Amino acid sequence: MSNVAKIELDGTVYEFPVVVGSENEKAIDISKLRDTTGYVTLDTGYKNTGATTSKITFLDGEEGILRYRGYPIEQLAEKASFLEVAYLLIYGELPTQAQLDEFKTSIQKHTLVHEDMKQFFEAYPAKAHPMGVLSSMICSLSTFYPESLDPNRSAEAKNLTIHRLLAKLPTLAAWSYKNAMRHPFMYPRNEFDYCKNFLYMMFAMPTEDYNVDPVVVEALNKLLILHADHEQKSTVRIVGSSQANLYATISAGISALWGPLHGGANQEVIEMLEKIHQDGGDVDKWVAKAKDKEDPFRLMGFGHRVYKNFDPRAKIIKKACDDILSKLGINDPMLEIAKKLEKVALEDEYFKARNLYPNVDFYSGIIYKALGIPTEMFTVMFALGRLPGWIAQWKEMTENKEPIGRPRQIYTGETPRDYVEISKR
Ligand SMILES: CC(C)(COP(=O)(O)OP(=O)(O)OC[C@H]1O[C@@H](n2cnc3c(N)ncnc32)[C@H](O)[C@@H]1OP(=O)(O)O)[C@@H](O)C(=O)NCCC(=O)NCCS
């Protein structure tokens, strides 16, 4: 294999190094392209652009492989706890028992948020989408910890910010729901583990005892692990590369997740299944709509930017979905419609030709629904899971001292022209 790529431009041949990753992925290093040739590359949507090298997550979209720090997602989802996976992503290795205990204790110490923040919630309308509330609240944390604005603070101080974020996101996420319900906030219970504590803050009421169902805790643990990282998170790395503080950076990541083509898809899936159900459950009709180019409707939860074979998380989640619903004794007509839809779509030429398979969001919404999580909270749940991945991406980027992210463009607008007085336009 050649370790240089040759590009001929205007009669001159230029050589660029080829970089090979540990899984034999190859890239042409064009970091000197503009300096040496005057050209830039054009890649809308970054489908062919590697923005960095990274040791965190390996993803092979053709083979349907996902590994965090080398460990297959299937093994982690089966055996690990969410905080163990968070530690792995952020610090690079699975923790020993002593390291995990220390990590948990430190996170448990920081679960409370400043009392003044409670007042912010009151200012939001009851119908506020919890993602809007969460992203603002996370950014607001920077105002309570102004020392986090210093990009040159010690590694220990940066680590404290990481633990604070991991500790406070579940509290703020649960409170964004309580606020929408106009229910009293439940303070965290530090003797509970991470997932149990979140469920307690979501569903308990001060007037009654609340027992968190271990089946629900286990299901949430699995879902959060499946969402914990997905290699490049360009928003977090780009915002972080400006040396914005970690709270602002994660808030940007939350905003980028919100859209229906990304993390918002799990909410869209359930809304779509409900619509199909209310419409009489004619799955073929909706598949036809998705194929019709004149119709903007897409099958939500189908297709993925990188998985062009199958999404390994979807396989795990489909099985988990069956298990959890049967353990909880739930018979959800949405699951039946989802299964029918999957079958029809997978046998259809349109979907086969375009490699459109169910993605992780297709089944996660059904599980969240079974756990009692309201639809508008689904994307918040995604954010809760993705937090360790965002932190790991930010930590790697800052430790590698990566330059500020600033893509180029090819300008296609007007060439110079003179200002025209308003009376003459
Ligand atoms: C995820 C997604 C944005 C990936 O987009 P992408 O890689 O840029 O792929 P494109 O949008 O270029 O789609 C390629 C082709 O498949 C079609 N397609 C993609 N997803 C489709 C879907 N869910 N339903 C129907 N058609 C779909 C497109 O219309 C396009 O068809 P064409 O080649 O005839 O024009 C896209 O598949 C999608 O919108 N899915 C639904 C939303 C979703 O579930 N998002 C969660 C992602 S985890």
XYZ file of C-alpha atoms and ligand atoms in Angstrom:
473
model
C 0.000 0.000 0.000
C 1.236 3.452 -0.889
C 1.892 5.790 2.011
C 1.492 8.872 -0.155
C -1.403 10.098 -2.283
C -0.608 11.935 -5.503
C -2.903 14.684 -6.707
C -2.371 16.424 -10.019
C -3.545 20.034 -10.137
C -2.905 22.426 -13.007
C -0.181 20.149 -14.372
C 1.745 19.753 -11.105
C 1.753 16.526 -9.082
C 1.596 17.020 -5.322
C 2.147 14.315 -2.721
C 0.220 14.045 0.522
C 0.817 11.562 3.347
C -1.621 8.713 3.885
C -2.586 8.109 7.514
C -3.635 4.577 8.546
C -5.639 3.968 11.725
C -5.369 0.952 14.055
C -8.346 -0.675 12.276
C -6.756 -0.029 8.864
C -8.929 2.970 8.020
C -7.101 5.158 5.526
C -7.098 8.924 5.090
C -5.248 11.390 2.916
C -3.704 14.016 5.176
C -4.508 17.233 3.339
C -3.597 19.593 6.184
C -0.986 21.259 3.903
C -3.208 21.236 0.782
C -4.147 24.914 0.740
C -0.646 26.093 1.645
C 0.989 24.062 -1.110
C -1.642 24.199 -3.896
C -4.050 27.063 -3.129
C -6.950 24.575 -3.346
C -9.310 23.448 -0.595
C -11.591 20.389 -0.568
C -15.377 20.611 -0.833
C -17.384 18.088 1.197
C -20.829 19.325 2.212
C -22.087 17.367 5.218
C -18.515 16.072 5.844
C -19.336 12.641 4.439
C -15.684 12.132 3.433
C -13.912 14.283 5.959
C -11.980 12.965 8.934
C -11.704 15.953 11.262
C -9.197 14.341 13.632
C -7.576 11.105 14.754
C -9.220 9.671 17.857
C -8.675 6.769 20.256
C -12.192 6.761 21.743
C -14.698 4.948 19.538
C -14.389 2.707 16.507
C -17.316 2.494 14.162
C -17.535 0.517 10.925
C -20.769 1.438 9.187
C -20.399 -1.207 6.464
C -19.829 -4.081 8.910
C -22.139 -2.751 11.641
C -19.377 -2.565 14.300
C -19.291 -0.221 17.291
C -16.577 -0.399 19.966
C -15.763 1.959 22.823
C -11.991 1.996 23.494
C -11.808 -1.405 21.751
C -14.614 -3.083 23.723
C -17.581 -4.301 21.600
C -20.840 -2.487 22.349
C -22.582 -5.874 22.686
C -20.341 -6.852 25.649
C -20.597 -3.475 27.351
C -24.399 -3.354 26.998
C -24.642 -6.869 28.413
C -22.188 -6.635 31.305
C -21.230 -3.101 32.311
C -22.831 -0.321 34.302
C -23.310 3.107 32.716
C -20.779 4.766 35.042
C -18.216 2.060 34.240
C -18.675 2.861 30.540
C -18.505 6.600 31.263
C -15.173 6.046 33.054
C -13.920 3.924 30.152
C -14.795 6.552 27.554
C -13.440 9.500 29.512
C -10.261 7.992 31.003
C -9.458 5.327 28.393
C -9.554 2.111 30.495
C -12.163 0.106 32.371
C -11.916 1.131 36.050
C -10.750 -1.178 38.829
C -13.285 -1.584 41.649
C -11.400 1.046 43.708
C -11.347 3.518 40.792
C -15.036 2.972 40.102
C -15.944 3.453 43.775
C -13.977 6.703 43.889
C -15.573 7.927 40.644
C -19.088 7.102 41.884
C -18.503 8.753 45.260
C -17.217 11.917 43.637
C -20.200 12.087 41.264
C -22.645 11.420 44.104
C -21.169 14.357 46.025
C -22.104 16.807 43.263
C -25.675 15.829 42.347
C -27.283 18.902 43.931
C -27.610 22.084 41.896
C -27.456 25.555 43.392
C -30.806 26.545 44.930
C -30.866 29.738 42.843
C -31.137 27.622 39.708
C -34.579 26.472 40.811
C -35.845 29.983 40.146
C -34.741 29.770 36.498
C -37.145 26.881 35.958
C -40.098 28.935 37.142
C -39.541 31.447 34.347
C -40.087 28.862 31.596
C -43.569 28.303 30.201
C -45.121 24.997 31.287
C -45.075 23.810 27.673
C -41.338 24.508 27.233
C -39.572 21.634 25.450
C -37.235 20.027 28.028
C -34.330 20.078 25.540
C -34.501 23.881 25.396
C -34.593 24.031 29.178
C -31.780 21.506 29.594
C -29.422 23.144 27.135
C -29.919 26.555 28.816
C -29.534 25.102 32.308
C -26.290 23.341 31.431
C -24.875 26.561 29.959
C -26.066 28.417 33.088
C -23.936 26.147 35.278
C -20.909 28.061 33.953
C -22.190 31.178 35.760
C -22.122 29.340 39.092
C -18.622 27.973 38.491
C -16.783 30.930 36.883
C -13.418 29.228 37.439
C -14.475 26.798 34.663
C -13.998 29.662 32.161
C -10.224 29.449 32.520
C -8.918 27.110 29.808
C -5.568 26.891 31.613
C -6.863 25.666 34.962
C -5.314 22.513 36.423
C -6.183 19.005 35.239
C -7.686 18.416 38.688
C -9.998 21.431 38.317
C -11.038 20.252 34.846
C -11.798 16.826 36.289
C -14.032 18.420 38.907
C -16.046 20.091 36.117
C -16.404 16.687 34.423
C -17.729 15.102 37.637
C -20.054 18.046 38.264
C -21.536 17.711 34.791
C -22.061 13.960 35.104
C -23.655 14.522 38.516
C -25.904 17.461 37.673
C -27.209 16.539 34.226
C -29.612 13.865 35.620
C -30.865 16.331 38.256
C -31.455 19.084 35.705
C -32.968 16.649 33.197
C -35.431 15.284 35.776
C -36.270 18.777 36.990
C -36.965 19.971 33.437
C -39.669 17.275 33.346
C -40.991 18.080 36.831
C -41.179 21.709 35.806
C -43.202 20.895 32.682
C -45.609 18.891 34.882
C -45.626 21.671 37.499
C -44.755 18.974 40.043
C -42.460 19.618 43.006
C -38.782 18.958 42.370
C -37.325 15.869 44.013
C -33.831 16.279 45.425
C -31.269 13.623 44.472
C -30.744 10.690 46.827
C -27.042 10.027 46.960
C -27.367 6.485 48.270
C -28.983 5.491 44.938
C -26.920 4.596 41.926
C -26.888 6.811 38.836
C -29.868 5.398 36.900
C -31.989 4.729 39.979
C -31.416 8.254 41.242
C -32.525 9.741 37.918
C -35.707 7.631 37.859
C -36.404 8.598 41.454
C -36.079 12.327 40.673
C -38.333 11.878 37.623
C -41.153 9.879 39.145
C -41.161 10.170 42.943
C -43.426 12.608 44.791
C -42.630 14.093 48.197
C -45.938 12.767 49.585
C -45.329 9.055 49.023
C -42.685 6.354 49.108
C -41.456 5.460 45.665
C -39.845 2.157 44.793
C -37.823 2.196 41.610
C -38.418 -1.018 39.662
C -35.040 -2.820 39.139
C -36.207 -3.922 35.651
C -36.580 -0.276 34.713
C -33.160 0.592 36.215
C -31.518 -2.195 34.214
C -33.235 -1.125 30.989
C -32.181 2.482 31.452
C -28.605 1.403 32.164
C -28.520 -0.474 28.840
C -30.068 2.363 26.846
C -27.636 4.922 28.236
C -24.673 2.660 27.400
C -25.899 2.234 23.813
C -25.998 6.013 23.394
C -22.801 6.824 25.297
C -20.645 7.657 22.267
C -20.762 7.494 18.533
C -17.321 8.670 17.460
C -17.045 12.157 16.001
C -19.163 14.779 17.686
C -18.179 17.717 15.564
C -20.313 20.265 17.427
C -18.690 19.547 20.780
C -15.187 19.471 19.296
C -15.736 22.659 17.267
C -17.209 24.658 20.143
C -14.623 23.246 22.563
C -11.783 24.104 20.173
C -12.538 27.798 20.741
C -11.680 27.115 24.427
C -15.294 27.806 25.410
C -15.888 26.339 28.871
C -17.069 22.746 29.160
C -20.612 23.681 30.252
C -21.131 25.879 27.172
C -19.571 23.190 24.985
C -21.900 20.460 26.277
C -24.852 22.818 25.969
C -23.977 23.187 22.269
C -23.825 19.403 21.975
C -27.322 19.177 23.476
C -28.620 21.717 20.946
C -27.038 19.828 18.044
C -28.725 16.635 19.250
C -32.174 18.192 19.329
C -33.045 18.085 15.614
C -35.354 15.381 14.219
C -32.628 14.122 11.866
C -30.414 13.356 14.876
C -31.389 12.731 18.528
C -34.900 14.082 18.026
C -35.673 11.062 15.841
C -36.696 8.853 18.804
C -39.530 11.265 19.644
C -40.482 11.419 15.946
C -40.579 7.603 15.766
C -43.177 7.303 18.527
C -45.220 10.175 17.089
C -45.093 8.466 13.680
C -46.140 5.078 15.138
C -49.013 6.737 16.995
C -50.114 8.466 13.804
C -50.032 5.159 11.881
C -51.963 3.470 14.702
C -54.641 6.197 14.774
C -54.851 6.035 10.980
C -55.903 2.356 11.171
C -52.438 0.740 11.150
C -52.069 0.424 7.364
C -48.295 0.016 7.275
C -48.093 -0.380 3.469
C -49.689 3.019 2.980
C -47.023 4.711 5.115
C -44.184 2.837 3.458
C -45.535 4.077 0.113
C -45.620 7.627 1.458
C -41.972 7.338 2.575
C -40.989 6.232 -0.942
C -42.903 9.016 -2.669
C -40.415 11.768 -3.585
C -43.244 14.318 -3.745
C -44.119 13.559 -0.130
C -41.801 14.983 2.550
C -42.623 12.075 4.890
C -39.674 9.827 5.817
C -39.793 6.670 7.867
C -38.366 7.987 11.115
C -35.880 5.623 12.749
C -34.746 4.309 9.365
C -31.419 5.054 7.727
C -28.204 6.323 9.188
C -25.415 8.541 7.971
C -22.722 5.953 8.677
C -24.423 2.573 9.176
C -25.131 1.381 5.668
C -25.541 -2.272 6.608
C -27.182 -2.414 10.033
C -26.955 -0.478 13.257
C -25.501 -2.869 15.893
C -27.280 -0.900 18.616
C -30.636 -1.511 16.897
C -30.076 -5.301 17.151
C -29.400 -5.088 20.901
C -32.270 -2.712 21.482
C -34.813 -4.745 19.528
C -34.124 -7.753 21.758
C -34.091 -5.561 24.886
C -37.423 -4.110 23.818
C -39.074 -7.550 23.673
C -37.519 -8.577 27.037
C -38.443 -5.384 28.885
C -42.012 -5.225 27.636
C -42.607 -8.837 28.579
C -40.964 -8.377 32.032
C -43.106 -5.307 32.667
C -46.174 -7.100 31.275
C -46.826 -4.369 28.721
C -48.631 -5.069 25.478
C -48.012 -2.011 23.342
C -49.698 -1.837 19.914
C -46.864 0.517 18.853
C -44.412 -2.386 19.107
C -46.581 -4.472 16.767
C -46.735 -1.628 14.244
C -42.977 -1.084 14.555
C -42.303 -4.753 13.833
C -44.657 -4.771 10.835
C -43.064 -1.604 9.505
C -39.593 -3.048 9.883
C -40.596 -6.239 8.058
C -42.257 -4.439 5.149
C -39.452 -1.914 4.791
C -36.699 -4.529 4.952
C -38.291 -6.502 2.131
C -38.920 -3.440 -0.029
C -36.585 -2.713 -2.978
C -36.522 1.039 -2.225
C -35.140 0.483 1.270
C -32.868 -2.393 0.243
C -31.304 -0.395 -2.604
C -30.573 2.554 -0.312
C -29.364 0.412 2.607
C -32.011 1.842 4.912
C -32.230 -0.215 8.099
C -33.835 0.535 11.459
C -31.474 2.618 13.571
C -31.106 2.810 17.365
C -33.967 5.296 17.633
C -36.482 2.975 16.047
C -36.888 0.860 19.177
C -35.507 3.116 21.923
C -38.688 5.214 21.940
C -40.838 2.133 22.564
C -38.660 1.183 25.548
C -38.698 4.713 26.965
C -42.468 4.734 26.614
C -42.668 1.417 28.490
C -40.485 2.882 31.253
C -42.996 5.703 31.653
C -40.745 8.380 30.120
C -42.882 10.946 28.290
C -42.253 11.426 24.568
C -40.840 14.943 24.785
C -38.204 13.648 27.227
C -36.803 11.058 24.776
C -34.130 13.333 23.349
C -33.178 14.387 26.871
C -32.594 10.690 27.609
C -30.325 10.528 24.564
C -28.382 13.525 25.927
C -28.071 11.838 29.321
C -26.536 8.808 27.636
C -24.288 10.785 25.286
C -22.741 12.997 27.964
C -19.686 10.763 28.683
C -18.949 10.586 24.941
C -19.108 14.367 24.596
C -16.831 14.781 27.599
C -14.379 12.201 26.236
C -14.306 13.959 22.833
C -13.727 17.333 24.488
C -11.007 15.951 26.793
C -9.163 14.261 23.936
C -9.397 17.377 21.781
C -8.095 19.721 24.490
C -5.333 17.329 25.604
C -4.157 16.991 21.997
C -4.191 20.810 21.765
C -6.140 20.641 18.518
C -6.412 23.953 16.633
C -9.651 25.892 16.464
C -12.142 24.194 14.109
C -12.829 26.513 11.223
C -13.740 24.964 7.842
C -13.258 26.855 4.579
C -15.870 27.448 1.875
C -16.074 28.100 -1.834
C -17.743 31.458 -2.293
C -20.396 31.414 -5.058
C -22.019 34.814 -4.434
C -21.824 38.104 -6.321
C -18.478 39.491 -7.461
C -17.736 43.124 -6.381
C -20.434 45.677 -7.203
C -21.126 49.259 -6.146
C -23.635 50.319 -3.518
C -26.875 51.617 -5.072
C -28.750 54.457 -3.395
C -32.106 53.246 -2.024
C -34.067 55.630 -4.256
C -32.481 53.988 -7.339
C -33.146 50.319 -6.451
C -30.382 9.524 9.130
C -30.452 10.248 7.778
C -30.499 11.771 8.038
C -29.200 9.887 6.966
O -29.134 10.726 5.884
P -28.057 10.600 4.682
O -26.992 9.613 5.000
O -27.658 11.992 4.353
O -28.906 9.957 3.537
P -29.832 10.747 2.524
O -30.741 11.704 3.230
O -28.945 11.280 1.434
O -30.717 9.568 1.947
C -30.285 8.673 0.909
C -31.524 8.180 0.156
O -32.377 7.417 1.031
C -33.648 8.066 1.204
N -33.953 7.997 2.636
C -33.078 8.144 3.674
N -33.685 7.949 4.836
C -34.985 7.687 4.547
C -36.096 7.395 5.352
N -35.985 7.366 6.675
N -37.300 7.183 4.753
C -37.407 7.223 3.406
N -36.358 7.484 2.567
C -35.164 7.711 3.141
C -33.449 9.505 0.742
O -34.639 10.077 0.280
C -32.431 9.318 -0.342
O -33.108 8.814 -1.484
P -32.595 9.178 -2.984
O -31.214 8.588 -3.082
O -33.602 8.551 -3.862
O -32.586 10.689 -3.042
C -31.719 9.813 6.992
O -31.660 8.431 6.726
C -33.021 10.162 7.707
O -33.534 11.265 7.526
N -33.580 9.205 8.512
C -34.774 9.479 9.297
C -34.405 10.238 10.551
C -33.710 9.372 11.579
O -34.144 8.274 11.889
N -32.623 9.905 12.148
C -31.902 9.249 13.235
C -30.500 8.992 12.890
S -29.726 8.084 14.197
